[in-house]
Amino acid sequence: MKKLSLKELNRVDTATFKVQSKAPFVLVLDNIRSAHNVGATFRTADAFGIEKVVLCGITAQPPHREILKTAIGATDSVEWQYEKDIVVALQQLKAENYTIVGVEQTTESVSLETVDVEQYGHYALVLGNEVSGMSDDALPLLDQAVEVPQFGTKHSLNVSVCLGIVLWEYFRQWKYN
């Protein structure tokens, strides 16, 4: 066994990535305070070849030094937009026929392993602030809320870790089921 070199990984270049088919997912960041979490989101979005990232509220935007450091170039490959108001962003995605999924612990959230991803659906996964979660104004616009099961003492996961887990499950079902 040996590690593969970057050349052996045979990844596409940025120009090819921009025109290739994308997985039908949009990531929406609602008032994320850590630019490192934003950068990690871009890198994860690139890894899964998703449609775009929507940054809302106080969420930092490229070219921010901490985003660029964590994203390692993914801000150049992944489409993104900024919308100050989360409600406006979610209403636009609803108008484009996305299923709006909040990654949040609510009275009606379902555990991630019970989610059934439709093969031809389009999904907007919304993640909220590291301390206060999603904006209250966003909750009525959700079609569903999901949460990652946890068995320890902490009440939540880091935003970028949670995003990776949730996006993998949605992508896995879309791509391989």
PDB file of C-alpha atoms in Angstrom, residues 19-129:
ATOM      1  CA  VAL A  19     -18.845  23.260 -16.175  1.00  0.00           C
ATOM      2  CA  GLN A  20     -19.329  19.696 -14.920  1.00  0.00           C
ATOM      3  CA  SER A  21     -22.708  18.456 -13.691  1.00  0.00           C
ATOM      4  CA  LYS A  22     -23.321  19.257 -10.055  1.00  0.00           C
ATOM      5  CA  ALA A  23     -24.969  17.378  -7.210  1.00  0.00           C
ATOM      6  CA  PRO A  24     -28.400  18.986  -6.558  1.00  0.00           C
ATOM      7  CA  PHE A  25     -27.486  20.585  -3.257  1.00  0.00           C
ATOM      8  CA  VAL A  26     -27.106  24.152  -2.051  1.00  0.00           C
ATOM      9  CA  LEU A  27     -25.538  24.930   1.312  1.00  0.00           C
ATOM     10  CA  VAL A  28     -26.975  27.933   3.142  1.00  0.00           C
ATOM     11  CA  LEU A  29     -24.974  29.429   6.003  1.00  0.00           C
ATOM     12  CA  ASP A  30     -27.085  31.533   8.344  1.00  0.00           C
ATOM     13  CA  ASN A  31     -25.023  33.967  10.457  1.00  0.00           C
ATOM     14  CA  ILE A  32     -21.950  31.759  10.783  1.00  0.00           C
ATOM     15  CA  ARG A  33     -19.457  33.684  12.895  1.00  0.00           C
ATOM     16  CA  SER A  34     -16.309  31.649  12.171  1.00  0.00           C
ATOM     17  CA  ALA A  35     -14.633  32.297   8.841  1.00  0.00           C
ATOM     18  CA  HIS A  36     -12.838  28.966   9.324  1.00  0.00           C
ATOM     19  CA  ASN A  37     -16.234  27.205   9.257  1.00  0.00           C
ATOM     20  CA  VAL A  38     -17.079  29.109   6.072  1.00  0.00           C
ATOM     21  CA  GLY A  39     -13.808  28.047   4.447  1.00  0.00           C
ATOM     22  CA  ALA A  40     -14.379  24.430   5.469  1.00  0.00           C
ATOM     23  CA  THR A  41     -17.849  24.650   3.920  1.00  0.00           C
ATOM     24  CA  PHE A  42     -16.365  25.729   0.587  1.00  0.00           C
ATOM     25  CA  ARG A  43     -13.868  22.885   0.684  1.00  0.00           C
ATOM     26  CA  THR A  44     -16.602  20.342   1.475  1.00  0.00           C
ATOM     27  CA  ALA A  45     -18.830  21.811  -1.253  1.00  0.00           C
ATOM     28  CA  ASP A  46     -15.995  21.349  -3.745  1.00  0.00           C
ATOM     29  CA  ALA A  47     -15.379  17.753  -2.606  1.00  0.00           C
ATOM     30  CA  PHE A  48     -19.007  16.803  -3.278  1.00  0.00           C
ATOM     31  CA  GLY A  49     -19.393  18.931  -6.416  1.00  0.00           C
ATOM     32  CA  ILE A  50     -22.472  20.758  -5.200  1.00  0.00           C
ATOM     33  CA  GLU A  51     -24.298  23.605  -6.955  1.00  0.00           C
ATOM     34  CA  LYS A  52     -23.462  26.552  -4.703  1.00  0.00           C
ATOM     35  CA  VAL A  53     -23.070  28.061  -1.266  1.00  0.00           C
ATOM     36  CA  VAL A  54     -25.313  30.891  -0.053  1.00  0.00           C
ATOM     37  CA  LEU A  55     -23.867  33.109   2.672  1.00  0.00           C
ATOM     38  CA  CYS A  56     -26.359  35.045   4.814  1.00  0.00           C
ATOM     39  CA  GLY A  57     -26.300  37.699   7.503  1.00  0.00           C
ATOM     40  CA  ILE A  58     -22.990  38.129   9.346  1.00  0.00           C
ATOM     41  CA  THR A  59     -21.388  35.170   7.558  1.00  0.00           C
ATOM     42  CA  ALA A  60     -17.975  36.200   6.204  1.00  0.00           C
ATOM     43  CA  GLN A  61     -17.493  36.298   2.447  1.00  0.00           C
ATOM     44  CA  PRO A  62     -14.484  35.636   0.230  1.00  0.00           C
ATOM     45  CA  PRO A  63     -11.885  36.995  -0.087  1.00  0.00           C
ATOM     46  CA  HIS A  64     -11.508  36.790   3.671  1.00  0.00           C
ATOM     47  CA  ARG A  65      -8.070  35.641   4.849  1.00  0.00           C
ATOM     48  CA  GLU A  66      -9.393  32.923   7.189  1.00  0.00           C
ATOM     49  CA  ILE A  67     -11.844  31.612   4.569  1.00  0.00           C
ATOM     50  CA  LEU A  68      -9.108  31.401   1.944  1.00  0.00           C
ATOM     51  CA  LYS A  69      -6.750  29.659   4.371  1.00  0.00           C
ATOM     52  CA  THR A  70      -9.275  26.905   5.139  1.00  0.00           C
ATOM     53  CA  ALA A  71     -10.883  26.630   1.692  1.00  0.00           C
ATOM     54  CA  ILE A  72      -7.525  26.086  -0.057  1.00  0.00           C
ATOM     55  CA  GLY A  73      -8.788  27.427  -3.397  1.00  0.00           C
ATOM     56  CA  ALA A  74     -12.366  26.103  -3.232  1.00  0.00           C
ATOM     57  CA  THR A  75     -13.727  29.668  -3.280  1.00  0.00           C
ATOM     58  CA  ASP A  76     -12.540  29.771  -6.905  1.00  0.00           C
ATOM     59  CA  SER A  77     -14.286  26.558  -7.923  1.00  0.00           C
ATOM     60  CA  VAL A  78     -17.562  26.647  -5.981  1.00  0.00           C
ATOM     61  CA  GLU A  79     -20.260  29.109  -7.003  1.00  0.00           C
ATOM     62  CA  TRP A  80     -21.438  31.305  -4.157  1.00  0.00           C
ATOM     63  CA  GLN A  81     -23.645  34.282  -3.442  1.00  0.00           C
ATOM     64  CA  TYR A  82     -24.357  36.573  -0.540  1.00  0.00           C
ATOM     65  CA  GLU A  83     -27.857  37.434   0.670  1.00  0.00           C
ATOM     66  CA  LYS A  84     -28.123  39.585   3.789  1.00  0.00           C
ATOM     67  CA  ASP A  85     -31.583  38.264   4.741  1.00  0.00           C
ATOM     68  CA  ILE A  86     -31.969  34.501   5.311  1.00  0.00           C
ATOM     69  CA  VAL A  87     -35.719  34.754   4.614  1.00  0.00           C
ATOM     70  CA  VAL A  88     -35.109  36.264   1.170  1.00  0.00           C
ATOM     71  CA  ALA A  89     -32.516  33.559   0.411  1.00  0.00           C
ATOM     72  CA  LEU A  90     -34.841  30.723   1.424  1.00  0.00           C
ATOM     73  CA  GLN A  91     -37.844  32.189  -0.404  1.00  0.00           C
ATOM     74  CA  GLN A  92     -35.735  32.368  -3.573  1.00  0.00           C
ATOM     75  CA  LEU A  93     -34.650  28.739  -3.179  1.00  0.00           C
ATOM     76  CA  LYS A  94     -38.267  27.679  -2.574  1.00  0.00           C
ATOM     77  CA  ALA A  95     -39.260  29.504  -5.779  1.00  0.00           C
ATOM     78  CA  GLU A  96     -36.577  27.424  -7.545  1.00  0.00           C
ATOM     79  CA  ASN A  97     -38.194  24.224  -6.154  1.00  0.00           C
ATOM     80  CA  TYR A  98     -35.575  23.338  -3.572  1.00  0.00           C
ATOM     81  CA  THR A  99     -36.622  21.365  -0.511  1.00  0.00           C
ATOM     82  CA  ILE A 100     -35.438  23.481   2.418  1.00  0.00           C
ATOM     83  CA  VAL A 101     -33.834  21.333   5.124  1.00  0.00           C
ATOM     84  CA  GLY A 102     -32.731  22.925   8.365  1.00  0.00           C
ATOM     85  CA  VAL A 103     -29.935  21.187  10.200  1.00  0.00           C
ATOM     86  CA  GLU A 104     -31.242  22.078  13.620  1.00  0.00           C
ATOM     87  CA  GLN A 105     -32.542  20.509  16.807  1.00  0.00           C
ATOM     88  CA  THR A 106     -36.259  21.363  16.907  1.00  0.00           C
ATOM     89  CA  THR A 107     -39.465  19.914  18.299  1.00  0.00           C
ATOM     90  CA  GLU A 108     -40.097  18.414  14.846  1.00  0.00           C
ATOM     91  CA  SER A 109     -36.585  17.446  13.693  1.00  0.00           C
ATOM     92  CA  VAL A 110     -35.922  13.906  12.526  1.00  0.00           C
ATOM     93  CA  SER A 111     -32.759  11.932  13.039  1.00  0.00           C
ATOM     94  CA  LEU A 112     -30.447  11.945  10.024  1.00  0.00           C
ATOM     95  CA  GLU A 113     -30.477   8.170   9.522  1.00  0.00           C
ATOM     96  CA  THR A 114     -34.260   8.276   8.913  1.00  0.00           C
ATOM     97  CA  VAL A 115     -34.054  10.793   6.056  1.00  0.00           C
ATOM     98  CA  ASP A 116     -35.130   9.600   2.617  1.00  0.00           C
ATOM     99  CA  VAL A 117     -33.446  11.602  -0.147  1.00  0.00           C
ATOM    100  CA  GLU A 118     -35.390  11.665  -3.414  1.00  0.00           C
ATOM    101  CA  GLN A 119     -33.276  10.790  -6.443  1.00  0.00           C
ATOM    102  CA  TYR A 120     -34.555  13.748  -8.479  1.00  0.00           C
ATOM    103  CA  GLY A 121     -34.998  16.251  -5.650  1.00  0.00           C
ATOM    104  CA  HIS A 122     -33.049  19.454  -5.094  1.00  0.00           C
ATOM    105  CA  TYR A 123     -32.087  20.274  -1.525  1.00  0.00           C
ATOM    106  CA  ALA A 124     -30.979  23.398   0.310  1.00  0.00           C
ATOM    107  CA  LEU A 125     -29.270  22.448   3.573  1.00  0.00           C
ATOM    108  CA  VAL A 126     -29.365  25.320   6.060  1.00  0.00           C
ATOM    109  CA  LEU A 127     -26.907  25.574   8.946  1.00  0.00           C
ATOM    110  CA  GLY A 128     -27.121  28.224  11.621  1.00  0.00           C
ATOM    111  CA  ASN A 129     -24.944  30.195  13.989  1.00  0.00           C
TER     112      ASN A 129
END
